[in-house]
Every structure is written in structure tokens, then in C-alpha cells.
Short mmCIF file of N, CA and C in Angstrom, two decimals:
data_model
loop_
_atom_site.label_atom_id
_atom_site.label_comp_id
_atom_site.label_asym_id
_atom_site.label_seq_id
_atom_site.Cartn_x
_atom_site.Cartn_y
_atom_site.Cartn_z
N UNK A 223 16.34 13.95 -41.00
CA UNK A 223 16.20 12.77 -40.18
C UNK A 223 15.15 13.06 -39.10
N UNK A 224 14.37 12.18 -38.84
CA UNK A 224 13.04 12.51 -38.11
C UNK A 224 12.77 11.50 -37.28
N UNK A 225 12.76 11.42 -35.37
CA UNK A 225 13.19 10.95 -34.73
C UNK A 225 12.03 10.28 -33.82
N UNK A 226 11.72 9.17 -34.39
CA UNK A 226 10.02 8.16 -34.03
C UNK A 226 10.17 7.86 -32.19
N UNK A 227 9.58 7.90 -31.61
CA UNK A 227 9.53 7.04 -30.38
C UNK A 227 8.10 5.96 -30.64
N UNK A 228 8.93 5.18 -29.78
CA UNK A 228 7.65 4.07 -29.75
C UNK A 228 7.30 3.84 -28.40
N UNK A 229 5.92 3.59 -28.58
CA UNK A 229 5.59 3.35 -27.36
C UNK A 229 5.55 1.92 -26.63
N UNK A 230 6.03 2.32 -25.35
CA UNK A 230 6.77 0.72 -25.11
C UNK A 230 5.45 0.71 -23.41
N UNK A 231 5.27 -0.99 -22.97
CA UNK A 231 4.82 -0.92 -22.34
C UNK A 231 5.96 -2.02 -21.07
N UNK A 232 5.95 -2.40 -19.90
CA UNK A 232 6.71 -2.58 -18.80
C UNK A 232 6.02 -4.13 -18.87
N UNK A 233 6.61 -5.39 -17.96
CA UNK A 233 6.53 -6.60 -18.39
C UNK A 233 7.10 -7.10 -17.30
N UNK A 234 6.57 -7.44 -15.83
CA UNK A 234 7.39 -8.54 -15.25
C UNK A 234 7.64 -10.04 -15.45
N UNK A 235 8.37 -10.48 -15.50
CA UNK A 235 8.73 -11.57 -15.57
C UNK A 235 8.73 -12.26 -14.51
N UNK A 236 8.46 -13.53 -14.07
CA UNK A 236 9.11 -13.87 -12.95
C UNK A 236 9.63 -15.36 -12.83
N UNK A 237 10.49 -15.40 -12.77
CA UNK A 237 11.71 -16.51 -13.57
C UNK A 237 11.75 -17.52 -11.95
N UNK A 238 12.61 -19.09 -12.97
CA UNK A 238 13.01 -19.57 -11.76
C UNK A 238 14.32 -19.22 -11.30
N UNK A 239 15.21 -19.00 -12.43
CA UNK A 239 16.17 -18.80 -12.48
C UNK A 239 16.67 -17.33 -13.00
N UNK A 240 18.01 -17.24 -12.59
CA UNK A 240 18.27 -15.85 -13.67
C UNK A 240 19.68 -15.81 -14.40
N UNK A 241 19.64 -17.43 -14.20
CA UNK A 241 20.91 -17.85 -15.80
C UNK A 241 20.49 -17.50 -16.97
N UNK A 242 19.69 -16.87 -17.21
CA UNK A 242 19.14 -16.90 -18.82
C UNK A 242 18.61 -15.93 -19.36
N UNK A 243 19.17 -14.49 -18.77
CA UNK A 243 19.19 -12.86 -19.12
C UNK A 243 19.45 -12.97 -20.30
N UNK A 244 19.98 -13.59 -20.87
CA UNK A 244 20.59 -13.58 -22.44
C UNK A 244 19.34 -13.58 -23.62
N UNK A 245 18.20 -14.42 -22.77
CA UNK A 245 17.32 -15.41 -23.65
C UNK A 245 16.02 -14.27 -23.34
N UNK A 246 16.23 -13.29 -22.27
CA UNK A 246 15.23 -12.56 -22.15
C UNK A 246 15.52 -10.87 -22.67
N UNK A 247 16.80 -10.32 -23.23
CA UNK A 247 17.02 -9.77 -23.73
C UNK A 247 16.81 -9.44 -24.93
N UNK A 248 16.71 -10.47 -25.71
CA UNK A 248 15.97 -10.91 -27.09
C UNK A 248 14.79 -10.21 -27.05
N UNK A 249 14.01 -9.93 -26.34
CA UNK A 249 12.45 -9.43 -26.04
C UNK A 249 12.15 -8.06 -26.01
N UNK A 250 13.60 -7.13 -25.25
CA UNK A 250 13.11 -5.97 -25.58
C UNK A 250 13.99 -5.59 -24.42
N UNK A 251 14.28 -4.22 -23.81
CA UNK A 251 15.02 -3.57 -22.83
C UNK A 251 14.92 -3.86 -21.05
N UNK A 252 15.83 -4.76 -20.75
CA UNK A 252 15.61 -5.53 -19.60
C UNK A 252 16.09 -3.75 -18.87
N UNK A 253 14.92 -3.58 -17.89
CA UNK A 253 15.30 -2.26 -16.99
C UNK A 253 15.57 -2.89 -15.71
N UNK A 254 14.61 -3.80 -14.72
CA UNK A 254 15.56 -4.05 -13.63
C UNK A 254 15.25 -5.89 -13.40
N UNK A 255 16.76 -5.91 -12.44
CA UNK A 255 16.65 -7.28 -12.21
C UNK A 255 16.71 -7.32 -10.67
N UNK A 256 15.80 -8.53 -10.40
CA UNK A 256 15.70 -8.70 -8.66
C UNK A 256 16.47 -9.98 -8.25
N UNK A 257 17.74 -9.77 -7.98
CA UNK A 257 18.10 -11.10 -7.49
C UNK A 257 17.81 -11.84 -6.07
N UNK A 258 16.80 -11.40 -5.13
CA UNK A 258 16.06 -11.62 -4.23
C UNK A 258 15.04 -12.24 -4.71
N UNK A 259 14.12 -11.69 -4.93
CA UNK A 259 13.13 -12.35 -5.41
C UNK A 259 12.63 -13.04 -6.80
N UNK A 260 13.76 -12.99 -7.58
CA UNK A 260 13.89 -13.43 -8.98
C UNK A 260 12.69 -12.83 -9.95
N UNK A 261 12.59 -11.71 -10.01
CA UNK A 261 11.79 -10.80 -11.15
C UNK A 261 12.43 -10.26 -12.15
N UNK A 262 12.53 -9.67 -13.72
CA UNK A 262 13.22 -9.00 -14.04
C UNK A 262 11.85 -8.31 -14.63
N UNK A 263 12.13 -6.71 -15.13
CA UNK A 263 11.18 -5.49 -15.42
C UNK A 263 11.59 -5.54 -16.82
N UNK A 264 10.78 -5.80 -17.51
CA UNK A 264 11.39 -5.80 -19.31
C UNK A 264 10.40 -4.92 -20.00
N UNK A 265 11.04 -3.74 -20.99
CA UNK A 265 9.73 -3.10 -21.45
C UNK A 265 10.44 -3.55 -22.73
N UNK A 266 8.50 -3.66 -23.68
CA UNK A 266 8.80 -4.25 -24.89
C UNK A 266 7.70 -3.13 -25.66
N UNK A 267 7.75 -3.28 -26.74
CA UNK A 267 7.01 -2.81 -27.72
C UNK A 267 5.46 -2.89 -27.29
N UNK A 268 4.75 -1.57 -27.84
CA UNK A 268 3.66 -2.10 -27.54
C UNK A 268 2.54 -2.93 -27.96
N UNK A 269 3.06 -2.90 -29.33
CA UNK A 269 2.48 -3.78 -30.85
C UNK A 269 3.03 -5.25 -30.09
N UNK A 270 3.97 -5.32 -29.56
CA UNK A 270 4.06 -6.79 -29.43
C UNK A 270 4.60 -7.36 -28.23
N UNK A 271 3.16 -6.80 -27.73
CA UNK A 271 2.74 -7.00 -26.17
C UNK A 271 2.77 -8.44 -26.26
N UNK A 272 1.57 -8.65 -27.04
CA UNK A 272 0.56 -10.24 -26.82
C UNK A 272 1.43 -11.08 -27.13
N UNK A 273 2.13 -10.96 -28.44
CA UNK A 273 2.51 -11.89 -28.71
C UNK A 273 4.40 -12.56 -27.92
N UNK A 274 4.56 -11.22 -27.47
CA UNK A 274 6.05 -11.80 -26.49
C UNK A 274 5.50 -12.26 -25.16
N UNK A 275 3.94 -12.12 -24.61
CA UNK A 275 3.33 -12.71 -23.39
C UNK A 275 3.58 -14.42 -24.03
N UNK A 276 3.24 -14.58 -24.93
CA UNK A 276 2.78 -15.87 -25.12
C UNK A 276 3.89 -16.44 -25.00
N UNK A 277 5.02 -16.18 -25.90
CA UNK A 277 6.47 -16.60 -26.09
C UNK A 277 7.39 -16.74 -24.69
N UNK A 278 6.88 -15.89 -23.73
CA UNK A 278 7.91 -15.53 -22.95
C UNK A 278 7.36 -17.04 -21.62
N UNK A 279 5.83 -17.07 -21.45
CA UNK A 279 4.80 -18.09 -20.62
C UNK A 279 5.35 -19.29 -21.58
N UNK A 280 5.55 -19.61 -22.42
CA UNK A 280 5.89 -20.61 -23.02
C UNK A 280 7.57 -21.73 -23.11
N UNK A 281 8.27 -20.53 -22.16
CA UNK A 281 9.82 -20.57 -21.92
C UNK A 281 9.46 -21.61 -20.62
N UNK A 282 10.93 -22.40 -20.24
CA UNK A 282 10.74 -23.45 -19.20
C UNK A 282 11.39 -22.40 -17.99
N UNK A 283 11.87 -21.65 -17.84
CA UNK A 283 12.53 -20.51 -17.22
C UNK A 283 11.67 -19.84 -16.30
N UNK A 284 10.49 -19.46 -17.05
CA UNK A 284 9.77 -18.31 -16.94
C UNK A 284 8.42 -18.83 -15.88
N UNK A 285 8.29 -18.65 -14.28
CA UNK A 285 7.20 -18.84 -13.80
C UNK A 285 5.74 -18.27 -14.49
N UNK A 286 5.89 -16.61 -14.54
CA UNK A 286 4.53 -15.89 -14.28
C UNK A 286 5.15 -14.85 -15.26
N UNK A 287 4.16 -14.06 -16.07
CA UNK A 287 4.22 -12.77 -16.85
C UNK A 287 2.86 -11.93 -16.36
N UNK A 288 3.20 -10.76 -15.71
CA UNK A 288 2.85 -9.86 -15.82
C UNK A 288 2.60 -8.49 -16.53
N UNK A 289 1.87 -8.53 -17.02
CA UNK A 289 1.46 -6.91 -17.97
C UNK A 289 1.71 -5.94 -16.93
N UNK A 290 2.56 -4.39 -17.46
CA UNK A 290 1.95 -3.30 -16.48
C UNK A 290 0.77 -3.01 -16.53
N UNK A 291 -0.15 -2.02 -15.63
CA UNK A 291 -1.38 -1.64 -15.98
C UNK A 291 -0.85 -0.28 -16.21
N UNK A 292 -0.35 0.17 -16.36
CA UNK A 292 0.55 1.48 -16.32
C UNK A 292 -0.36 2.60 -17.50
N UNK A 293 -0.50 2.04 -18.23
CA UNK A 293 -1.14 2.61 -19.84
C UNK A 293 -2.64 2.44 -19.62
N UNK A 294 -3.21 1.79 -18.70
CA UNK A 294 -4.70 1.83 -17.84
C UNK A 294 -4.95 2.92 -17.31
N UNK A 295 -3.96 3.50 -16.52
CA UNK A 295 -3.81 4.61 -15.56
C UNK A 295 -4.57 5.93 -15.90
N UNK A 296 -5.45 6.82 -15.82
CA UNK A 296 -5.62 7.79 -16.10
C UNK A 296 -4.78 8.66 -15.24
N UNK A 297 -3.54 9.73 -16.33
CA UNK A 297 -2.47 10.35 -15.62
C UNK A 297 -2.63 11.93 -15.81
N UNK A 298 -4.23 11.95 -15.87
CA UNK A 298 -4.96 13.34 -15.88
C UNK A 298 -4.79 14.24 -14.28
N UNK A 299 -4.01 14.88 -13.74
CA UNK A 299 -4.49 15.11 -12.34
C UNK A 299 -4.73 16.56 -12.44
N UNK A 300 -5.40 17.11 -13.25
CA UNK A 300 -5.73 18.60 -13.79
C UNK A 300 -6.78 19.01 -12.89
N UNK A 301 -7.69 18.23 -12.69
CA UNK A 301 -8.77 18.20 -11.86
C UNK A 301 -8.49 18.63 -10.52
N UNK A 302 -7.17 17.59 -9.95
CA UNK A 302 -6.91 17.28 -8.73
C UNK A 302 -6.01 19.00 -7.99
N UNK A 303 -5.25 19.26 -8.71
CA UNK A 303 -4.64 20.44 -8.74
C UNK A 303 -5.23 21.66 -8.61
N UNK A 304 -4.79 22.39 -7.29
CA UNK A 304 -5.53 23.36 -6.92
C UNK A 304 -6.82 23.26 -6.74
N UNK A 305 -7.59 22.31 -6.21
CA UNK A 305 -8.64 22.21 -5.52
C UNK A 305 -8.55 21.78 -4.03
N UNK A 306 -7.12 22.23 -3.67
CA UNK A 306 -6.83 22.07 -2.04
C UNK A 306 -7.48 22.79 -0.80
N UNK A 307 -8.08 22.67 -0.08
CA UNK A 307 -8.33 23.53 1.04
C UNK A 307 -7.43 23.78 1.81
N UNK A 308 -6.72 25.05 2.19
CA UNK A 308 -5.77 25.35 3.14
C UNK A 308 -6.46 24.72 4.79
N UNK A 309 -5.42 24.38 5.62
CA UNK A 309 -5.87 24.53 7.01
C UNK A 309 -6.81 25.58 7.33
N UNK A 310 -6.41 26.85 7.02
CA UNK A 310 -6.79 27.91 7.87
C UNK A 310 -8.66 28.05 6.80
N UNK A 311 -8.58 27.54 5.67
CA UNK A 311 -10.03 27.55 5.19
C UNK A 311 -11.06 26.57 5.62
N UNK A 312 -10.30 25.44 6.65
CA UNK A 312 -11.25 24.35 7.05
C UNK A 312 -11.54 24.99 8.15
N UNK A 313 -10.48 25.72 9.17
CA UNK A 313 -10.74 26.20 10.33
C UNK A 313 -11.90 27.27 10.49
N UNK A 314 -11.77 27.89 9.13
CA UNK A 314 -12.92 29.04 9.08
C UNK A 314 -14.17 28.65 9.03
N UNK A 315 -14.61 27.45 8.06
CA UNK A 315 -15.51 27.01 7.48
C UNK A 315 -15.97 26.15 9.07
N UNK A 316 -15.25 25.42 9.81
CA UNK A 316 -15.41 25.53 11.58
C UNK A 316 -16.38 26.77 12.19
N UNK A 317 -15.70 27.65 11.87
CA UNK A 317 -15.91 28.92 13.01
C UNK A 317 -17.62 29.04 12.45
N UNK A 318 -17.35 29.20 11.08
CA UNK A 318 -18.99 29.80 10.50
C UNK A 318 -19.56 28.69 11.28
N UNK A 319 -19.90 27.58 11.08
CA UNK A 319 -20.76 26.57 11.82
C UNK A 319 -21.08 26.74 12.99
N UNK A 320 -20.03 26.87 13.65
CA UNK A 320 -20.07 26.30 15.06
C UNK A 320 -21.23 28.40 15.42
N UNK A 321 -20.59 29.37 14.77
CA UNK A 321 -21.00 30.63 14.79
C UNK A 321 -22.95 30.26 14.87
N UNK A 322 -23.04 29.93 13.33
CA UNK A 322 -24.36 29.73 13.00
C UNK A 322 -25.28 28.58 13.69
N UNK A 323 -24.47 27.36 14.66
CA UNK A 323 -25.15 27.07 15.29
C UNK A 323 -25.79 25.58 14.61
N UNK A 324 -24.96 24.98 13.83
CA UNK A 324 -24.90 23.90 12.66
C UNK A 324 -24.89 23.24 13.47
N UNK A 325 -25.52 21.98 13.31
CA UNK A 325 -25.12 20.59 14.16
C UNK A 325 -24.86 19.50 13.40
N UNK A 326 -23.65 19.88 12.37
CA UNK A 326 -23.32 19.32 11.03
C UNK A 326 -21.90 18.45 11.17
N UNK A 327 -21.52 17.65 11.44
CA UNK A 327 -20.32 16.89 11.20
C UNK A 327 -19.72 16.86 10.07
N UNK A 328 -18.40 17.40 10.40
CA UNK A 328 -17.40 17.93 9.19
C UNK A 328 -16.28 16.60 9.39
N UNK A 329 -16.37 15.77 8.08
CA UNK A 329 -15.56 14.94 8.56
C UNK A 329 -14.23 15.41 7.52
N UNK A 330 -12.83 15.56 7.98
CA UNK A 330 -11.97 16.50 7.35
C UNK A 330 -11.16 15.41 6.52
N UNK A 331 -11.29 15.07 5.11
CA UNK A 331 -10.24 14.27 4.45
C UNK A 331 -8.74 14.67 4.30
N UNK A 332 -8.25 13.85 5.32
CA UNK A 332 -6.52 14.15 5.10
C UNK A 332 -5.77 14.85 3.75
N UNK A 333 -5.88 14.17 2.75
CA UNK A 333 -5.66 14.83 1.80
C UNK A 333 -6.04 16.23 1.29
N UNK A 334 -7.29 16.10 1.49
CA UNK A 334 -7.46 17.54 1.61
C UNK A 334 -6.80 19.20 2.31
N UNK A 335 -6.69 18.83 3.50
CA UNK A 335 -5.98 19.27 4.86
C UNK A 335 -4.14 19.51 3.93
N UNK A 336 -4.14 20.53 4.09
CA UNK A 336 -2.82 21.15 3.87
C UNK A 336 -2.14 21.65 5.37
#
């Protein structure tokens, strides 16, 4: 037995109502519901993205459908990792300047700054 995942993509909804969980269940795995602001988070298949957008905009229920961009995302941060400057390497990279007499503005990106 050999055990498939599918790839599913995320789906807001945004309803007038939320009598009709029943009718949006049909669609695919309701993950959250907002009874404040009347949203529910539905992930569906990803083959049948387009065609449950259409179905779902086509309901009298249903204000607005949102796609995630989630699967847009580049979730590469290989790059980002370990290219930190410690404090004490910005402070140094200070001292040399100010040493050598630089009249260079170091503008320090927060993120950077550990």
C-alpha cells in the first residue's frame, strides 16, 4: 500500500452568512471559521482550484473568494541563513572606519544586527 499526498492549496471564503458550512464542506477541508468577521479557510485540491473558485463565486452565500498566494511564495531561505552579522562584527567594521579615517555612512539594517 503506497501512501499519495496531494497537494492542496488554502481558499478564503467570505460568506454572508455561516448557516451553510454544510454546503461548503462539499469543497474540500474547512480548516478555520471566523464568526466575527464571517470568513471560513477551506483548502481544496489543487487540480481543482479554478474550477471550485467558480462554483463557490457562483453560490448566493458566498461574498468574495480568495486564492492563497501561499504556493507563489518562494520558501527558499538558504540564502538568508547564516549570512548574519553579529553586533560585535558591525562594531568592529565601526572601529576600522572611524580608525582609517572613512567619512562613509554605515547605515545598519535591523535585521541584520543580531
Amino acid at each position: 500500500m503506497e501512501l499519495t499526498l496531494n497537494e492542496r492549496q488554502g481558499m478564503i471564503v467570505w460568506v454572508y452568512s455561516l448557516r451553510h458550512l454544510k454546503t461548503l464542506k462539499r469543497f474540500g477541508l474547512i480548516h478555520y471559521v471566523s464568526k466575527k468577521m464571517k470568513y471560513v479557510v477551506i483548502y481544496i485540491d489543487h487540480d481543482d482550484v479554478e474550477v471550485a473558485e467558480k462554483k463557490l463565486n457562483g453560490l448566493h452565500f458566498v461574498r468574495k473568494v480568495e486564492v492563497s498566494y501561499r504556493p507563489l511564495i518562494n520558501m527558499n531561505f538558504s540564502e538568508r541563513i547564516g549570512h548574519r552579522k553579529t553586533r560585535k562584527e558591525v562594531e568592529e567594521i565601526e572601529e576600522i572606519n572611524m580608525i582609517e579615517g572613512k567619512n562613509e555612512l554605515l547605515l545598519k539594517d535591523p535585521l541584520e544586527v543580531v
